[in-house]
PDB file of C-alpha atoms in Angstrom:
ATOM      1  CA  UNK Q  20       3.303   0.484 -29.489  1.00  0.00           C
ATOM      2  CA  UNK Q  21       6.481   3.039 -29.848  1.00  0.00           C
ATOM      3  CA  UNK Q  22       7.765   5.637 -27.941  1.00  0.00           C
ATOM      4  CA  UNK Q  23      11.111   7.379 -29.763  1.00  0.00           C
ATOM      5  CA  UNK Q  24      11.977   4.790 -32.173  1.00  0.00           C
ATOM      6  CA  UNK Q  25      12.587   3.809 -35.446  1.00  0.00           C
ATOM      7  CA  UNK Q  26       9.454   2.119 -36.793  1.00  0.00           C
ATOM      8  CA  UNK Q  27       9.256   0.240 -40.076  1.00  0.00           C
ATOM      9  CA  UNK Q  28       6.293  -0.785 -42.287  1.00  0.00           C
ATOM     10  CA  UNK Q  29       6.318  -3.542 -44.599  1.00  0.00           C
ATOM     11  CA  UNK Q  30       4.308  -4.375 -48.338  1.00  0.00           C
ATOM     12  CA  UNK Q  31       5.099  -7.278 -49.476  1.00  0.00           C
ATOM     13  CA  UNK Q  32       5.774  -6.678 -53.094  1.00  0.00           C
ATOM     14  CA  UNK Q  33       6.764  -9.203 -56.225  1.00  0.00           C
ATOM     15  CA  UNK Q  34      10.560  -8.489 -57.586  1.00  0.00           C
ATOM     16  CA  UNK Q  35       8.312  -8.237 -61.046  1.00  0.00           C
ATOM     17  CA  UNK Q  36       5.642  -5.159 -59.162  1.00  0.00           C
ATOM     18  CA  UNK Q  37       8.852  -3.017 -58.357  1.00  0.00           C
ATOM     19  CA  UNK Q  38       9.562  -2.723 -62.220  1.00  0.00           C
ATOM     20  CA  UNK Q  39       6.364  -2.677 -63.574  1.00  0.00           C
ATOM     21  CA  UNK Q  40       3.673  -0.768 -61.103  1.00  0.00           C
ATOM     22  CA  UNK Q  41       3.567   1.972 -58.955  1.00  0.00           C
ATOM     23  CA  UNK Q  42       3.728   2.072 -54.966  1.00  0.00           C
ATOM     24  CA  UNK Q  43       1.664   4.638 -52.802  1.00  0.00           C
ATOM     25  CA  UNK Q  44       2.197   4.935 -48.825  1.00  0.00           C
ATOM     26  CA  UNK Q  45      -0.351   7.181 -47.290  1.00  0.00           C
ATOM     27  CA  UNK Q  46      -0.550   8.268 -43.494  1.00  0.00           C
ATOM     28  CA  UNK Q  47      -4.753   8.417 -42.817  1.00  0.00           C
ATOM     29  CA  UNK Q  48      -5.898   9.887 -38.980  1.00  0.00           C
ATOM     30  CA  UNK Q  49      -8.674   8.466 -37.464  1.00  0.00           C
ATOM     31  CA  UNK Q  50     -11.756  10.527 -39.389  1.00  0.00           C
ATOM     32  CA  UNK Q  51      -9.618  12.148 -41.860  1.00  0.00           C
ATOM     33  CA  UNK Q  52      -9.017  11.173 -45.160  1.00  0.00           C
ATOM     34  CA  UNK Q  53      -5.809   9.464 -46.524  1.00  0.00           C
ATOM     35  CA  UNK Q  54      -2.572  12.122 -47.001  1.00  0.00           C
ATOM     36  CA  UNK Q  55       0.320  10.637 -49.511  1.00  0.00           C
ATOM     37  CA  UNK Q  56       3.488  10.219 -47.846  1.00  0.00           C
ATOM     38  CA  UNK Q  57       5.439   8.987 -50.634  1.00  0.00           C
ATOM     39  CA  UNK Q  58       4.923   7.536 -54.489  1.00  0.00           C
ATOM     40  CA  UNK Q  59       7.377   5.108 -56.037  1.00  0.00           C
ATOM     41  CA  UNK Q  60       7.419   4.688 -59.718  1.00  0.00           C
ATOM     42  CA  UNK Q  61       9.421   2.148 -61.437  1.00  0.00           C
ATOM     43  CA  UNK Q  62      13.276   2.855 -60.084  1.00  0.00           C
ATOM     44  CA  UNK Q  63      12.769   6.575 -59.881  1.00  0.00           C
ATOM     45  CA  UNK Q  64      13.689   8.005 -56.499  1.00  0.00           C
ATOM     46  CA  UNK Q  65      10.307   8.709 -54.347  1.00  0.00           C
ATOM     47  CA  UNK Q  66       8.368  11.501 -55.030  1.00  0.00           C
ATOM     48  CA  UNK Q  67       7.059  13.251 -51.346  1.00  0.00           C
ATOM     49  CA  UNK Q  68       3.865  14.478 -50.306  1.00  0.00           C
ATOM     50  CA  UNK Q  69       3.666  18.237 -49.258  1.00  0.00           C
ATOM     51  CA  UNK Q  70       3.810  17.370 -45.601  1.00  0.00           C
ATOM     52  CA  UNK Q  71       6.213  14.883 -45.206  1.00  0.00           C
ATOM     53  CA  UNK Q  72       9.917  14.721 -46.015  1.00  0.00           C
ATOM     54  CA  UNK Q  73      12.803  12.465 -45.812  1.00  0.00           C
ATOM     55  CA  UNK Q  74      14.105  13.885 -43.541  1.00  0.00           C
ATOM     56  CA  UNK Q  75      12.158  11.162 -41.184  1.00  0.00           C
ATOM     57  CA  UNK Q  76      10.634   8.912 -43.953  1.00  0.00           C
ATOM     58  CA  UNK Q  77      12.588   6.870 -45.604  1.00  0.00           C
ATOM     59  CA  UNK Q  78      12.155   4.012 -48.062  1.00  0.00           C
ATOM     60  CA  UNK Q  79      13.834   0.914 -49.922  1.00  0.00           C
ATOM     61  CA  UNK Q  80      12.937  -1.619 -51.869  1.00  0.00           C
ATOM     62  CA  UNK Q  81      14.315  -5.333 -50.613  1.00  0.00           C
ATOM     63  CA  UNK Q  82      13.441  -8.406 -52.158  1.00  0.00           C
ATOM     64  CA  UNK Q  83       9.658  -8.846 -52.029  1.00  0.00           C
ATOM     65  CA  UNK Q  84       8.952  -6.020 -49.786  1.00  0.00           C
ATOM     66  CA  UNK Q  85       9.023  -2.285 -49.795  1.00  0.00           C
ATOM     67  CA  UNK Q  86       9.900  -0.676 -46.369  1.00  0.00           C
ATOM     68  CA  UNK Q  87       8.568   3.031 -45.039  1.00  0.00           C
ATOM     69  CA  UNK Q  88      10.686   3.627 -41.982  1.00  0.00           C
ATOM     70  CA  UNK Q  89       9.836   6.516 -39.685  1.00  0.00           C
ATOM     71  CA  UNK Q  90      12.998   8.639 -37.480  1.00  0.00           C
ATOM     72  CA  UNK Q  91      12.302   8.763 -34.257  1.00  0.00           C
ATOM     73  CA  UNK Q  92       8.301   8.666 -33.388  1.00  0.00           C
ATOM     74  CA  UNK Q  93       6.375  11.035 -32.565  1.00  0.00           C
ATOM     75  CA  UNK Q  94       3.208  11.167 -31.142  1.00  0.00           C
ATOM     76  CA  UNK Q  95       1.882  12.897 -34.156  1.00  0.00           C
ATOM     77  CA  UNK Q  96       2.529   9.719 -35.939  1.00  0.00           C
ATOM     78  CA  UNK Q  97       0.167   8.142 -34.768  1.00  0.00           C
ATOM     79  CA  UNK Q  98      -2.158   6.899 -37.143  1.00  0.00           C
ATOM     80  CA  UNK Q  99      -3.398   4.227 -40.111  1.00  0.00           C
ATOM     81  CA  UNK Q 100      -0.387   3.520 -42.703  1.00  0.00           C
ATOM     82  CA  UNK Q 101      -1.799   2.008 -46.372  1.00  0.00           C
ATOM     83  CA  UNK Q 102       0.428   0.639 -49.007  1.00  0.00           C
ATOM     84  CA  UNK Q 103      -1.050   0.817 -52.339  1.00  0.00           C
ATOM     85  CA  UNK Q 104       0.036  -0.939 -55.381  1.00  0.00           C
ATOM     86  CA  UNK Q 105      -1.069  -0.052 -58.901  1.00  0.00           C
ATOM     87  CA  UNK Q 106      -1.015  -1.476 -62.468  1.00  0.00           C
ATOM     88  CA  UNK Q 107      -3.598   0.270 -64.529  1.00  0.00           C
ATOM     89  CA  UNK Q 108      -7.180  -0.732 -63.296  1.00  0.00           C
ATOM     90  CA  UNK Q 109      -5.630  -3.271 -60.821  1.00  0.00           C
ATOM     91  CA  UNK Q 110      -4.659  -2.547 -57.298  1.00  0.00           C
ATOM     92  CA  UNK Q 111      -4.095  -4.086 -54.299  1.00  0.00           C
ATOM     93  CA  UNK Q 112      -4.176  -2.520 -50.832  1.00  0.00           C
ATOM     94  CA  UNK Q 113      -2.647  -3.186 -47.184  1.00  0.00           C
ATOM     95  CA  UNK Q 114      -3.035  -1.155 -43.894  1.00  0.00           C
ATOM     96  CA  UNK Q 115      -0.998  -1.158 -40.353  1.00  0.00           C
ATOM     97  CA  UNK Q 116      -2.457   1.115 -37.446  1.00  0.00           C
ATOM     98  CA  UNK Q 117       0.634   2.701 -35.675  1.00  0.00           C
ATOM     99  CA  UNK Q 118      -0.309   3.277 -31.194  1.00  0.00           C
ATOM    100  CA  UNK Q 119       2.148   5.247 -29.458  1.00  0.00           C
ATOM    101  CA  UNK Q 120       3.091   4.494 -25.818  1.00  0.00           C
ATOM    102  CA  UNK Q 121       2.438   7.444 -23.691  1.00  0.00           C
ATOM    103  CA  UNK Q 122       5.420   9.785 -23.110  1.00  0.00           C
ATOM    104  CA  UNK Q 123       3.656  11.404 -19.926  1.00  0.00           C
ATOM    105  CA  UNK Q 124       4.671  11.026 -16.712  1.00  0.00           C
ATOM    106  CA  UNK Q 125       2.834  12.787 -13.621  1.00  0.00           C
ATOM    107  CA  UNK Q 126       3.405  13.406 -10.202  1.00  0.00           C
ATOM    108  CA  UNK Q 127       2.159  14.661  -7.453  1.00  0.00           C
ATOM    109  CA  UNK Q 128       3.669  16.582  -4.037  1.00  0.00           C
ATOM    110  CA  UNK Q 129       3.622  17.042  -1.941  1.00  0.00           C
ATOM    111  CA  UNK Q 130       3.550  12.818  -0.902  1.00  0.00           C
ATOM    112  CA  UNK Q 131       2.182  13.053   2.724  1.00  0.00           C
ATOM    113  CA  UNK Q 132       0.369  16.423   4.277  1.00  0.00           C
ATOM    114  CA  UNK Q 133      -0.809  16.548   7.945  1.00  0.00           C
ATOM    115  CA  UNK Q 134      -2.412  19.794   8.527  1.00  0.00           C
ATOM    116  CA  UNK Q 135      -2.512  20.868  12.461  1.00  0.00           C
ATOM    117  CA  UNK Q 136      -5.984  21.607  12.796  1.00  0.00           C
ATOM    118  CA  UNK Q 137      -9.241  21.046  11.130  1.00  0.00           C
ATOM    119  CA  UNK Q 138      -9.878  24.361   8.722  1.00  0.00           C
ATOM    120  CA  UNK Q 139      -6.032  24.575   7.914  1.00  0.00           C
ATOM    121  CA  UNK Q 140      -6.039  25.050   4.265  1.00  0.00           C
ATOM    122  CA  UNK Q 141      -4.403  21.945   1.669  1.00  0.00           C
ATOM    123  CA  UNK Q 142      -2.976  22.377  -1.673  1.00  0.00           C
ATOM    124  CA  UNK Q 143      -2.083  19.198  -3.750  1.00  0.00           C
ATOM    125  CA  UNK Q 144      -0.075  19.713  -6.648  1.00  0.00           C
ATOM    126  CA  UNK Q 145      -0.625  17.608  -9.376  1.00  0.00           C
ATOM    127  CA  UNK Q 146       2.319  17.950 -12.147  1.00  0.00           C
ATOM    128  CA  UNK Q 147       2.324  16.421 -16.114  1.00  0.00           C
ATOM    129  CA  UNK Q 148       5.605  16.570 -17.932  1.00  0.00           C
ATOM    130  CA  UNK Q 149       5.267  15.957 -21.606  1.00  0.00           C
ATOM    131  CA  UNK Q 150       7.456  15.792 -24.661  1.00  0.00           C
ATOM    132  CA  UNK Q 151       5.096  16.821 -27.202  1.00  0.00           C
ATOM    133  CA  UNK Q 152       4.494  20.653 -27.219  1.00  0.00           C
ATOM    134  CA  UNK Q 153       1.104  20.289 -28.971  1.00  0.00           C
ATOM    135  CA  UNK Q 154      -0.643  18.273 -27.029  1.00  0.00           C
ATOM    136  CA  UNK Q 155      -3.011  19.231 -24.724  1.00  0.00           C
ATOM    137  CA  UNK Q 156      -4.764  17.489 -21.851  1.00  0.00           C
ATOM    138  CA  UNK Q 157      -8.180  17.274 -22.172  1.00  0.00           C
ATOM    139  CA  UNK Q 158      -9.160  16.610 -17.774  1.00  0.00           C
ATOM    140  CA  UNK Q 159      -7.910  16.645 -14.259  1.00  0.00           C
ATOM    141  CA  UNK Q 160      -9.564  14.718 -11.990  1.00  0.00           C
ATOM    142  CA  UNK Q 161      -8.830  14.256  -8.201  1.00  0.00           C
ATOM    143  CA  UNK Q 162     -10.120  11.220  -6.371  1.00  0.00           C
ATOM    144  CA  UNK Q 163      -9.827  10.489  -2.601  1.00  0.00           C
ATOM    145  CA  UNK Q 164      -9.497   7.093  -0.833  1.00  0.00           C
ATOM    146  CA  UNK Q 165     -10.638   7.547   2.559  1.00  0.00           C
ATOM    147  CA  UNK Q 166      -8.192   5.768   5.356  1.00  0.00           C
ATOM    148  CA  UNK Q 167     -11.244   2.977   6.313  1.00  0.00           C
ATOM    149  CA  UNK Q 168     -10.067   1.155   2.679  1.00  0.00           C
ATOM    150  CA  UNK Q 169     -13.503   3.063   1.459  1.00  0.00           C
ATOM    151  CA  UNK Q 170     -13.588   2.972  -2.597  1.00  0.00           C
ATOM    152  CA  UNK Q 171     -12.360   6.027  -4.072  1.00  0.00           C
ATOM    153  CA  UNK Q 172     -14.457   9.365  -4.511  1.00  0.00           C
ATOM    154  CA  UNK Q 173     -14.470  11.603  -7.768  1.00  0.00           C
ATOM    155  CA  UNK Q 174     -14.297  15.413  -5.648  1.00  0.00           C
ATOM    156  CA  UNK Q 175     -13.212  17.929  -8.548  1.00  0.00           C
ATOM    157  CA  UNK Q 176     -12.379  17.962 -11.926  1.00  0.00           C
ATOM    158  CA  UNK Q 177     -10.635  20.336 -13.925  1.00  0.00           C
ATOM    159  CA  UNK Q 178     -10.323  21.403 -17.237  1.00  0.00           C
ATOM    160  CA  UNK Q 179      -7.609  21.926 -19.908  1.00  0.00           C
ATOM    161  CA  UNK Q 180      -6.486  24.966 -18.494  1.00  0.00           C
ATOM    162  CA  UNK Q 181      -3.459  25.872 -20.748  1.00  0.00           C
ATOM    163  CA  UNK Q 182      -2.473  29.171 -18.663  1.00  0.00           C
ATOM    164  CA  UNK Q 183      -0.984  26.755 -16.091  1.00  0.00           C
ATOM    165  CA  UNK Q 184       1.626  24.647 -18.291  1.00  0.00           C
ATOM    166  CA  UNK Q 185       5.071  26.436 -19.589  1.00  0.00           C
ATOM    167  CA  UNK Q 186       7.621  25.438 -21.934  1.00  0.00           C
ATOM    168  CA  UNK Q 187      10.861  23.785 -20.523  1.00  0.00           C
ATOM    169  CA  UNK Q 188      12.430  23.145 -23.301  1.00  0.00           C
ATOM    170  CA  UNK Q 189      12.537  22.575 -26.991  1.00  0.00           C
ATOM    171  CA  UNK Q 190      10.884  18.969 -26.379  1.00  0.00           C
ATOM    172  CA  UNK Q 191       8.976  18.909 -23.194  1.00  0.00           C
ATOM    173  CA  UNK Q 192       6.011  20.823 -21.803  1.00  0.00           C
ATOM    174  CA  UNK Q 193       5.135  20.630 -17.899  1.00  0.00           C
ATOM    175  CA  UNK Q 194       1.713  21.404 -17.355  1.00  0.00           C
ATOM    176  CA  UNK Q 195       0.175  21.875 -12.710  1.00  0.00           C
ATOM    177  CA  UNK Q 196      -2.814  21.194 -11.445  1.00  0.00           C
ATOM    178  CA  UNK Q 197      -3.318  21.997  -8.169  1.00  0.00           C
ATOM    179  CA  UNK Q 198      -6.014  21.530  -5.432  1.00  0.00           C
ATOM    180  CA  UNK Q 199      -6.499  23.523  -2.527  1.00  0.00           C
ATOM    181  CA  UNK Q 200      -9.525  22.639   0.526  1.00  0.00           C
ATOM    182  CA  UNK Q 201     -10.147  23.368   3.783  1.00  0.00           C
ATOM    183  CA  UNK Q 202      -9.648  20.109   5.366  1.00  0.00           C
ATOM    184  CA  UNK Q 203     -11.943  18.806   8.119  1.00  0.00           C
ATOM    185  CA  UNK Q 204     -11.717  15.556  10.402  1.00  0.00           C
ATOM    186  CA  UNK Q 205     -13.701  13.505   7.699  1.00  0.00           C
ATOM    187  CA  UNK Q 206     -10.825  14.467   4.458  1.00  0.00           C
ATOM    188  CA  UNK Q 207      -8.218  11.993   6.023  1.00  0.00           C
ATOM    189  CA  UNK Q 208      -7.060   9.971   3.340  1.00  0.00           C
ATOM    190  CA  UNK Q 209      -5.173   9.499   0.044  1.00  0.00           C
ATOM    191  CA  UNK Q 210      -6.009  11.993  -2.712  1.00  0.00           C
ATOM    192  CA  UNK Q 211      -5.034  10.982  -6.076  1.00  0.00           C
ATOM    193  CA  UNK Q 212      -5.026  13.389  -9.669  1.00  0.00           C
ATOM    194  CA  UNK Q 213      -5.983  11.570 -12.476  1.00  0.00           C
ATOM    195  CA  UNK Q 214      -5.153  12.860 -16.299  1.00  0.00           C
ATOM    196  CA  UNK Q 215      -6.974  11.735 -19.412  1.00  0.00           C
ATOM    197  CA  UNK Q 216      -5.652  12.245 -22.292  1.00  0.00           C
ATOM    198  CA  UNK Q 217      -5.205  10.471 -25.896  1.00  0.00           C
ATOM    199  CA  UNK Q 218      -7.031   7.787 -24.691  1.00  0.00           C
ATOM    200  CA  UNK Q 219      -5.243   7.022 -21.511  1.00  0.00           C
ATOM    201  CA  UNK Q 220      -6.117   7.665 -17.825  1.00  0.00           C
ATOM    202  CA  UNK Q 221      -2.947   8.506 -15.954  1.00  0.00           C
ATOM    203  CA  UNK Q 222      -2.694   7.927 -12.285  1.00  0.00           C
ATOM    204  CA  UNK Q 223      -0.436  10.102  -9.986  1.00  0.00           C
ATOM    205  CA  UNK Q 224       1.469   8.408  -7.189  1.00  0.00           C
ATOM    206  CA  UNK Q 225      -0.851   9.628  -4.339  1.00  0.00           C
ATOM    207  CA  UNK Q 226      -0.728  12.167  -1.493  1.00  0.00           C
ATOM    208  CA  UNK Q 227      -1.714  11.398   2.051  1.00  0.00           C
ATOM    209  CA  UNK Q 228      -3.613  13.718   4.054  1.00  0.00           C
ATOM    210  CA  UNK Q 229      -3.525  12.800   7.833  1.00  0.00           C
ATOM    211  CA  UNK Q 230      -5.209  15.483  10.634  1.00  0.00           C
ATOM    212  CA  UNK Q 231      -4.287  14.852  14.503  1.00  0.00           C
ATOM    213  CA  UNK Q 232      -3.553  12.008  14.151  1.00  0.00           C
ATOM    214  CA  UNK Q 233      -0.142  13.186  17.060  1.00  0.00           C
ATOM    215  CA  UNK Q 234      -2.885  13.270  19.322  1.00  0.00           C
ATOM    216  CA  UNK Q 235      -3.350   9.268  19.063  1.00  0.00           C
ATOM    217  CA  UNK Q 236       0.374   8.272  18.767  1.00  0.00           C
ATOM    218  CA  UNK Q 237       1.760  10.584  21.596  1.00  0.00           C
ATOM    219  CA  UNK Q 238      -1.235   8.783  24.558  1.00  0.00           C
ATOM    220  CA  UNK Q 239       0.947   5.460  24.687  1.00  0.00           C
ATOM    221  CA  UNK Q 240       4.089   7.614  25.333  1.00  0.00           C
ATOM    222  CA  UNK Q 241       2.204  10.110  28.082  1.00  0.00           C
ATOM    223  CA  UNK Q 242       1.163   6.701  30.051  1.00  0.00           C
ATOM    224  CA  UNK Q 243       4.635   4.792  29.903  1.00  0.00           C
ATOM    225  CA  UNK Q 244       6.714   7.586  31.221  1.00  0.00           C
ATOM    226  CA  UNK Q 245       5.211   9.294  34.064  1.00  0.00           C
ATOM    227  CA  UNK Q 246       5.998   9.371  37.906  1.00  0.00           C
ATOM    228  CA  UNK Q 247       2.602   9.890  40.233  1.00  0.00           C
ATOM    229  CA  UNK Q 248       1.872  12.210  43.419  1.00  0.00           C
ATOM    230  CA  UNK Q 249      -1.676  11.954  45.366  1.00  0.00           C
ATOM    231  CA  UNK Q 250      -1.616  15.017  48.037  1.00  0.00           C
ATOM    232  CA  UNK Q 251      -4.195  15.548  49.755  1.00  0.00           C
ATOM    233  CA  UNK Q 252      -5.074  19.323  51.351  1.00  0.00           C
ATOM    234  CA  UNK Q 253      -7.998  20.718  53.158  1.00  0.00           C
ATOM    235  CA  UNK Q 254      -8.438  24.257  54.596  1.00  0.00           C
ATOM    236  CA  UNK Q 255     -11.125  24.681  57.240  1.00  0.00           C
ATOM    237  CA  UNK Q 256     -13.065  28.154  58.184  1.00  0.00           C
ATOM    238  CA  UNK Q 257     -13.261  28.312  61.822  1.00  0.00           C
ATOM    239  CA  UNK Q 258     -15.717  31.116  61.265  1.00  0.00           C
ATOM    240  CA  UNK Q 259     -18.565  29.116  58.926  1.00  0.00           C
ATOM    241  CA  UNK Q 260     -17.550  25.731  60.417  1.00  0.00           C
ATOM    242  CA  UNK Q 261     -16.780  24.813  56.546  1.00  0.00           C
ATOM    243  CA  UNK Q 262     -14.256  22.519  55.292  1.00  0.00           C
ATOM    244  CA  UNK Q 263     -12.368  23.148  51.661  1.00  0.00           C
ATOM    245  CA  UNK Q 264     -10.468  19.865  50.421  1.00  0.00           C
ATOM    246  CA  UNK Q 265      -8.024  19.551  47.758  1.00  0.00           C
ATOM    247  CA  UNK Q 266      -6.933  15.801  46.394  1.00  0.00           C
ATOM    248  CA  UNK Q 267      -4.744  16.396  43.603  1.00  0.00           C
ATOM    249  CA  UNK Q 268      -2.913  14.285  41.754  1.00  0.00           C
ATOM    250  CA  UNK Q 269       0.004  14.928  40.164  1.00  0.00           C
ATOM    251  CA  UNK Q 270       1.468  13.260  37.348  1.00  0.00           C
ATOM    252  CA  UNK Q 271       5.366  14.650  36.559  1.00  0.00           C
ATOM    253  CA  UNK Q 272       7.545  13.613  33.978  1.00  0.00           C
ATOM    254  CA  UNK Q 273      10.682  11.704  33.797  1.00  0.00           C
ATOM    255  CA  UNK Q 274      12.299  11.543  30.497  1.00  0.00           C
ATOM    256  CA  UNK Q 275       9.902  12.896  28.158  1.00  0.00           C
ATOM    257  CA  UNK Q 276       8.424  16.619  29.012  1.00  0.00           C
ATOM    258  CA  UNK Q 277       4.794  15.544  29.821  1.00  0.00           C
ATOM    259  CA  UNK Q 278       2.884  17.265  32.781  1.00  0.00           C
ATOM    260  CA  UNK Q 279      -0.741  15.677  33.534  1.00  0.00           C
ATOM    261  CA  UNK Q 280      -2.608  16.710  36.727  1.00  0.00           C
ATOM    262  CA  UNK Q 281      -6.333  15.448  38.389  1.00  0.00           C
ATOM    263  CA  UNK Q 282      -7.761  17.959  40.977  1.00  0.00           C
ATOM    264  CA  UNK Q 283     -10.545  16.869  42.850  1.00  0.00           C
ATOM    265  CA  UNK Q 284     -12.963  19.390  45.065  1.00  0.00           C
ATOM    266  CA  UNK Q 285     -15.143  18.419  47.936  1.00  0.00           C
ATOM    267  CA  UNK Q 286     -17.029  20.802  50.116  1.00  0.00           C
ATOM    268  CA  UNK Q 287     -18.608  20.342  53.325  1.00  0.00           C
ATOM    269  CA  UNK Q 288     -20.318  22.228  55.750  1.00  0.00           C
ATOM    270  CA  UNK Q 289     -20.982  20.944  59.680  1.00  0.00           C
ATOM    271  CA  UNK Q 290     -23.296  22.062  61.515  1.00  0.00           C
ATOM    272  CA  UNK Q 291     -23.848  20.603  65.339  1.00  0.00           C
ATOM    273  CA  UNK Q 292     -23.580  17.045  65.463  1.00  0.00           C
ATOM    274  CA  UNK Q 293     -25.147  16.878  61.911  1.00  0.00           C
ATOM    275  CA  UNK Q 294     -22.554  16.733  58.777  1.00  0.00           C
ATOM    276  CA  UNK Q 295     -24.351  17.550  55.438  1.00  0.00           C
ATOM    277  CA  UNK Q 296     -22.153  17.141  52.012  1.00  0.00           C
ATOM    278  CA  UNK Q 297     -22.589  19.315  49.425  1.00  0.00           C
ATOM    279  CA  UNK Q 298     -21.050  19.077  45.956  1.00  0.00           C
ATOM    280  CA  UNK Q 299     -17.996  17.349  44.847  1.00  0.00           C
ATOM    281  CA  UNK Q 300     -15.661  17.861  41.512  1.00  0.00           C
ATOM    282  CA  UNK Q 301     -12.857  16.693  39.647  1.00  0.00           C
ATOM    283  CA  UNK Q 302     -11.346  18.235  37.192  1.00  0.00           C
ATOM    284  CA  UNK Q 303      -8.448  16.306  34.873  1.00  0.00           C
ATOM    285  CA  UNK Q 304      -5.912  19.172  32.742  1.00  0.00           C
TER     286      UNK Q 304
END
């Protein structure tokens, strides 16, 4: 595995083979047939296939070996190399498979997203910078982990969608994703976009989606910090013999601006010697 870096094959070779027979490298992709890179013939210099050059191929002959190097790897160069050696009906054959590290990278923003109130609308942005201009990525996928440590959920994939990527420069190609929801009070979590491509699943670094969660964090502080009033008023109708009475409590603040307040309503009506009650309330704001 190479990413960007000088990579060299070896055949091992007799000192008597590099005089007398001929030596083949060939490049093969998986389900394609074999394409000659270079032929050596006795000492003549190489003679080059029609897609390759030496302009990043080079060879020598050392010793017992002959050595194909490849400039700077691509991911194009990816691949089965063969070394073929020749001497009339005789030959004898050798082959390397050449993996590429991934030159993606991918992430994600924003990192954290808390939405005021359930319908707000989301969007995740899911970037994927690549050096290769030809390459294109096959599927988007975004997963969410809900906040109970649930497993994670497949909840949209997307397709290579090559109206979304642009060219940044002569070597690198940034492609978005993005993801946009209404969120509710059951999407709390951590969403994650996934990209497969070339045979690798790459993982972004996660975005986490919180909704009122203030509510929860800011009760502790409205119970610490408070200074209580009970006051108790009552207004009485000499005309109905009724009696109106207020208890209200009163909760002010001290350091931190927080106002809470508990009314409670009683009604009662006299009549004679007899007292009847009525209804009763209490109202908390």
């Amino acid at each position: 595995k190479i990413f960007k870096q000088n990579f060299v094959f070896l055949c091992f070779v007799s000192t008597q083979t590099l005089c007398s027979k001929a030596i083949y490298w060939y490049k093969q992709n998986i389900g394609e047939t074999l394409k000659l890179i270079l032929a050596l013939y006795k000492n003549t210099p190489p003679e080059y296939g029609p897609e390759f050059s030496n302009s990043r191929f080079n060879v020598n002959n050392d010793k017992n070996f002959s050595n194909l190097m490849i400039l700077k790897t691509i991911q194009e160069d990816e691949g089965i190399y063969h070394c073929g050696i020749t001497e009339w009906i005789n030959a004898e054959w050798s082959g390397t498979y050449l993996l590429r590290t991934s030159n993606y990278s991918v992430v994600q923003q924003p990192t954290e997203s808390k939405p005021d109130r359930t319908g707000d609308t989301v969007t995740l942005e899911c970037s994927v910078l690549s050096e290769s201009q030809n390459e294109a990525f096959n599927n988007v996928f975004w997963f969410r982990a809900g906040s109970n440590k649930s497993h994670p959920n497949i909840i949209y994939t997307d397709g290579n969608r090559t109206d979304q990527c642009e060219k940044r420069s002569d070597h690198q190609k940034r492609c978005v994703y993005q993801l946009s929801k209404n969120v509710s009070s059951s999407d709390a979590g951590t969403y994650y976009c996934a990209v497969a491509t070339c045979g690798e699943i790459l993982l972004g670094n996660g975005t986490t989606v919180e909704l009122g969660m203030i509510l929860f964090y800011l009760l502790p502080f409205i119970l610490n910090y408070v200074n209580i009033k009970i006051i108790h008023i009552c207004l009485k109708s000499s005309s109905s013999q009724s009696k109106l009475c207020l208890c209200v409590l009163i909760i002010t603040q001290t350091e931190a601006d927080i106002n809470y307040a508990a009314l409670n309503f009683s009604e009662r009506k006299t009549r004679g010697r007899r007292k009847r009650e009525f209804t009763e309330t209490s109202v908390y704001s």
